[in-house]
Amino acid sequence: KQEVTQIPAALSVPEGENLVLNCSFTDSAIYNLQWFRQDPGKGLTSLLLIQSSQREQTSGRLNASLDKSSGRSTLYIAASQPGDSATYLCAVRRDYGQNFVFGPGTRLSVLP
Amino acid sequence: GAGVSQSPRYKVAKRGQDVALRCDPISGHVSLFWYQQALGQGPEFLTYFQNEAQLDKSGLPSDRFFAERPEGSVSTLKIQRTQQEDSAVYLCASTQVGGPNTEAFFGQGTRLTVV
């Protein structure tokens, strides 16, 4: 059974810092991995999707990497801003037609 | 529609009451998922549809939970005889048919509070 963990559980940084969020999964046979952002009381917003054959994806100040063999993904946020404050969730999918398995999330606070 | 739409956004139910939660996926999206998210935790899988077929319901916590998608578009999650432990945010997601570059898009969720 796939299990996903995220470290740290919470993170507080001053504005402008670069930071890394970590996601680990136990079964390396994945189809893709998706990073989401969730603001309080809101749904999930997709940030980046990495296919199993890819090693990284970039969107603006965000960069996500994937190391399938070690069961890890990282989300790098450059030059953090107070508007980046949210919970960040990673989810892995075993195959098309299979559900997503989520980690518990990292709660990020960026202080002005 | 432009995104996944869920209704109602908030629902307060008395214990023992039946509730129905609705999900309108993105038009043309074949796959639809329901998730349950407890406070401070990641979403937990409930059930999955491909068109009108319910292919996986292994995450439904009890036989009080029932989901349907009769015409392969709108889906309803029904909870019978609600209990306090059913209080959570219920999220719906949809995806297109496609390969591993297929993103999942989530709705805003329905926050259910059982009192």
Coordinates of C-alpha atoms in Angstrom, one line a residue:
Chain A
K1 CA 0.0 0.0 0.0
Q2 CA 1.4 3.4 -1.0
E3 CA 2.2 5.8 1.8
V4 CA 3.1 9.4 1.4
T5 CA 4.9 11.5 4.0
Q6 CA 5.8 15.2 3.9
I7 CA 8.5 17.0 5.9
P8 CA 8.4 19.4 7.6
A9 CA 4.8 19.5 8.8
A10 CA 5.1 23.2 9.3
L11 CA 7.6 25.9 8.2
S12 CA 7.8 29.6 8.9
V13 CA 10.3 31.7 7.0
P14 CA 10.9 35.4 6.4
E15 CA 10.0 36.9 3.1
G16 CA 12.6 36.5 0.4
E17 CA 14.0 33.1 1.5
N18 CA 14.4 30.2 -0.8
L19 CA 12.8 27.0 0.6
V20 CA 12.4 23.3 0.0
L21 CA 9.5 21.1 0.8
N22 CA 9.9 17.4 0.9
C23 CA 7.6 14.5 -0.1
S24 CA 8.5 10.8 0.2
F25 CA 6.5 7.8 -1.0
T26 CA 7.0 4.1 -0.3
D27 CA 6.1 2.5 -3.7
S28 CA 8.3 3.8 -6.5
A29 CA 5.9 2.4 -9.2
I30 CA 4.1 5.6 -9.8
Y31 CA 2.4 7.1 -12.8
N32 CA 2.8 10.7 -11.9
L33 CA 3.2 13.0 -8.9
Q34 CA 1.3 16.3 -8.5
W35 CA 2.0 19.2 -6.1
F36 CA -1.0 21.2 -4.9
R37 CA -1.6 24.3 -2.8
Q38 CA -4.5 24.6 -0.4
D39 CA -5.5 27.9 1.2
P40 CA -7.5 27.8 4.4
G41 CA -11.1 26.8 3.8
K42 CA -10.5 26.3 0.0
G43 CA -10.0 23.5 -2.4
L44 CA -6.8 22.3 -4.0
T45 CA -5.0 24.3 -6.7
S46 CA -2.6 22.3 -8.9
L47 CA 0.9 23.7 -9.0
L48 CA 3.0 21.2 -10.9
L49 CA 2.7 17.7 -12.3
I50 CA 5.7 15.5 -12.9
Q51 CA 5.3 12.4 -15.1
S52 CA 7.1 9.2 -13.9
S53 CA 9.5 9.6 -16.8
Q54 CA 10.5 13.1 -15.9
R55 CA 13.0 14.4 -13.3
E56 CA 11.7 18.0 -12.8
Q57 CA 9.2 20.6 -13.8
T58 CA 9.3 24.3 -13.4
S59 CA 6.6 27.0 -13.2
G60 CA 7.7 30.5 -12.3
R61 CA 9.3 30.5 -8.9
L62 CA 8.4 26.9 -8.4
N63 CA 10.6 23.9 -9.3
A64 CA 9.6 20.3 -8.5
S65 CA 12.0 17.4 -8.8
L66 CA 11.3 13.7 -8.8
D67 CA 13.6 10.8 -7.9
K68 CA 11.5 7.7 -8.3
S69 CA 14.2 5.2 -7.3
S70 CA 14.5 6.8 -3.9
G71 CA 10.8 7.6 -3.6
R72 CA 11.3 11.3 -3.2
S73 CA 10.1 14.6 -4.6
T74 CA 11.0 18.1 -3.6
L75 CA 9.2 21.4 -4.2
Y76 CA 11.6 24.4 -4.3
I77 CA 10.1 27.9 -3.9
A78 CA 12.4 30.7 -4.8
A79 CA 12.2 34.2 -3.3
S80 CA 9.2 33.4 -1.1
Q81 CA 6.4 35.9 -0.6
P82 CA 3.7 36.3 2.0
G83 CA 1.2 35.3 -0.7
D84 CA 2.9 31.8 -0.8
S85 CA 1.5 31.1 2.7
A86 CA -0.6 28.0 2.4
T87 CA -0.6 24.3 2.9
Y88 CA 1.3 22.4 0.2
L89 CA 0.3 18.8 -0.6
C90 CA 1.9 16.2 -2.8
A91 CA 0.0 13.3 -4.3
V92 CA 1.1 10.3 -6.2
R93 CA -0.8 8.2 -8.7
R94 CA 0.0 4.5 -9.3
D95 CA -1.6 4.2 -12.7
Y96 CA -4.2 5.8 -14.9
G97 CA -7.5 4.7 -13.4
Q98 CA -6.0 4.6 -9.9
N99 CA -6.6 7.1 -7.2
F100 CA -4.2 9.7 -5.9
V101 CA -2.6 9.1 -2.5
F102 CA -1.9 12.3 -0.6
G103 CA 0.6 13.3 1.9
P104 CA -0.5 15.1 5.1
G105 CA 0.8 18.5 3.8
T106 CA 3.4 21.1 4.8
R107 CA 1.9 24.3 6.3
L108 CA 4.0 27.2 5.1
S109 CA 4.0 30.7 6.6
V110 CA 6.0 33.4 4.9
L111 CA 6.4 36.4 7.2
P112 CA 6.6 39.9 5.8
Chain B
G1 CA -17.9 24.9 -16.8
A2 CA -14.6 26.6 -16.1
G3 CA -13.8 24.4 -13.2
V4 CA -15.0 21.7 -10.9
S5 CA -18.1 22.9 -9.0
Q6 CA -19.3 21.5 -5.7
S7 CA -22.5 22.3 -3.8
P8 CA -23.4 23.2 -1.2
R9 CA -20.2 24.8 0.0
Y10 CA -21.3 24.3 3.6
K11 CA -23.7 21.9 5.2
V12 CA -24.8 21.5 8.8
A13 CA -26.6 18.3 9.5
K14 CA -28.1 16.9 12.7
R15 CA -26.8 13.5 13.7
G16 CA -28.9 10.9 11.9
Q17 CA -29.9 13.1 9.0
D18 CA -29.2 12.1 5.4
V19 CA -27.2 14.4 3.2
A20 CA -26.4 14.7 -0.5
L21 CA -23.3 16.4 -1.9
R22 CA -23.1 17.3 -5.5
C23 CA -20.1 17.6 -7.9
D24 CA -20.1 19.1 -11.4
P25 CA -16.8 18.1 -13.0
I26 CA -15.1 19.9 -15.8
S27 CA -17.0 19.3 -19.0
G28 CA -15.7 16.3 -20.9
H29 CA -13.7 14.9 -18.0
V30 CA -14.1 11.2 -17.9
S31 CA -12.6 10.4 -14.5
L32 CA -14.2 11.7 -11.2
F33 CA -12.9 11.2 -7.7
W34 CA -14.3 11.8 -4.2
Y35 CA -12.0 12.5 -1.3
Q36 CA -12.6 13.2 2.4
Q37 CA -10.4 15.6 4.2
A38 CA -10.3 15.8 8.0
L39 CA -9.1 19.0 9.7
G40 CA -5.3 19.3 9.4
Q41 CA -4.9 16.2 7.3
G42 CA -4.4 15.3 3.7
P43 CA -7.3 14.2 1.6
E44 CA -8.3 10.5 1.8
F45 CA -9.7 8.6 -1.2
L46 CA -13.3 7.6 -1.1
T47 CA -14.4 6.5 -4.6
Y48 CA -13.6 6.8 -8.3
F49 CA -15.7 6.8 -11.4
Q50 CA -14.8 6.5 -15.1
N51 CA -17.8 7.8 -16.9
E52 CA -20.8 6.3 -15.2
A53 CA -19.0 3.2 -13.9
Q54 CA -17.9 3.2 -10.3
L55 CA -14.5 1.4 -10.7
D56 CA -13.2 1.7 -7.1
K57 CA -15.2 2.3 -3.9
S58 CA -12.7 0.8 -1.6
G59 CA -12.3 4.1 0.4
L60 CA -15.9 4.4 1.4
P61 CA -15.8 4.1 5.2
S62 CA -19.1 2.4 5.7
D63 CA -22.3 1.3 3.9
R64 CA -23.8 4.6 5.0
F65 CA -21.8 6.2 2.2
F66 CA -23.0 5.9 -1.4
A67 CA -21.9 7.6 -4.6
E68 CA -23.4 7.7 -8.1
R69 CA -22.8 9.3 -11.5
P70 CA -25.7 8.0 -13.5
E71 CA -25.0 9.9 -16.8
G72 CA -21.3 10.1 -16.6
S73 CA -21.1 13.8 -15.7
V74 CA -22.6 15.1 -12.4
S75 CA -21.9 13.0 -9.3
T76 CA -23.6 12.8 -6.0
L77 CA -22.1 11.6 -2.7
K78 CA -24.8 10.5 -0.3
I79 CA -24.3 9.9 3.4
Q80 CA -27.1 8.3 5.3
R81 CA -27.7 8.6 9.1
T82 CA -24.8 11.0 9.5
Q83 CA -22.5 10.6 12.5
Q84 CA -20.2 13.2 14.1
E85 CA -17.2 11.4 12.7
D86 CA -18.5 12.2 9.2
S87 CA -17.7 15.9 9.8
A88 CA -15.0 16.8 7.2
V89 CA -14.5 18.6 3.9
Y90 CA -15.6 16.5 1.0
L91 CA -13.5 17.2 -2.2
C92 CA -14.3 16.2 -5.8
A93 CA -11.7 16.0 -8.5
S94 CA -11.9 15.3 -12.2
T95 CA -9.4 14.5 -15.0
Q96 CA -9.5 14.0 -18.7
V97 CA -8.7 10.8 -20.5
G98 CA -5.0 10.9 -21.1
G99 CA -1.5 9.9 -20.3
P100 CA 0.7 10.6 -17.2
N101 CA 0.6 14.3 -18.0
T102 CA -3.1 14.4 -17.1
E103 CA -3.7 16.8 -14.2
A104 CA -6.3 16.4 -11.6
F105 CA -8.5 19.5 -10.9
F106 CA -10.3 19.8 -7.6
G107 CA -13.4 21.7 -6.6
Q108 CA -13.7 24.0 -3.5
G109 CA -15.1 21.2 -1.4
T110 CA -18.2 20.9 0.8
R111 CA -17.6 21.4 4.5
L112 CA -20.0 19.0 6.4
T113 CA -20.5 19.6 10.1
V114 CA -22.6 17.0 11.9
V115 CA -24.0 18.3 15.2

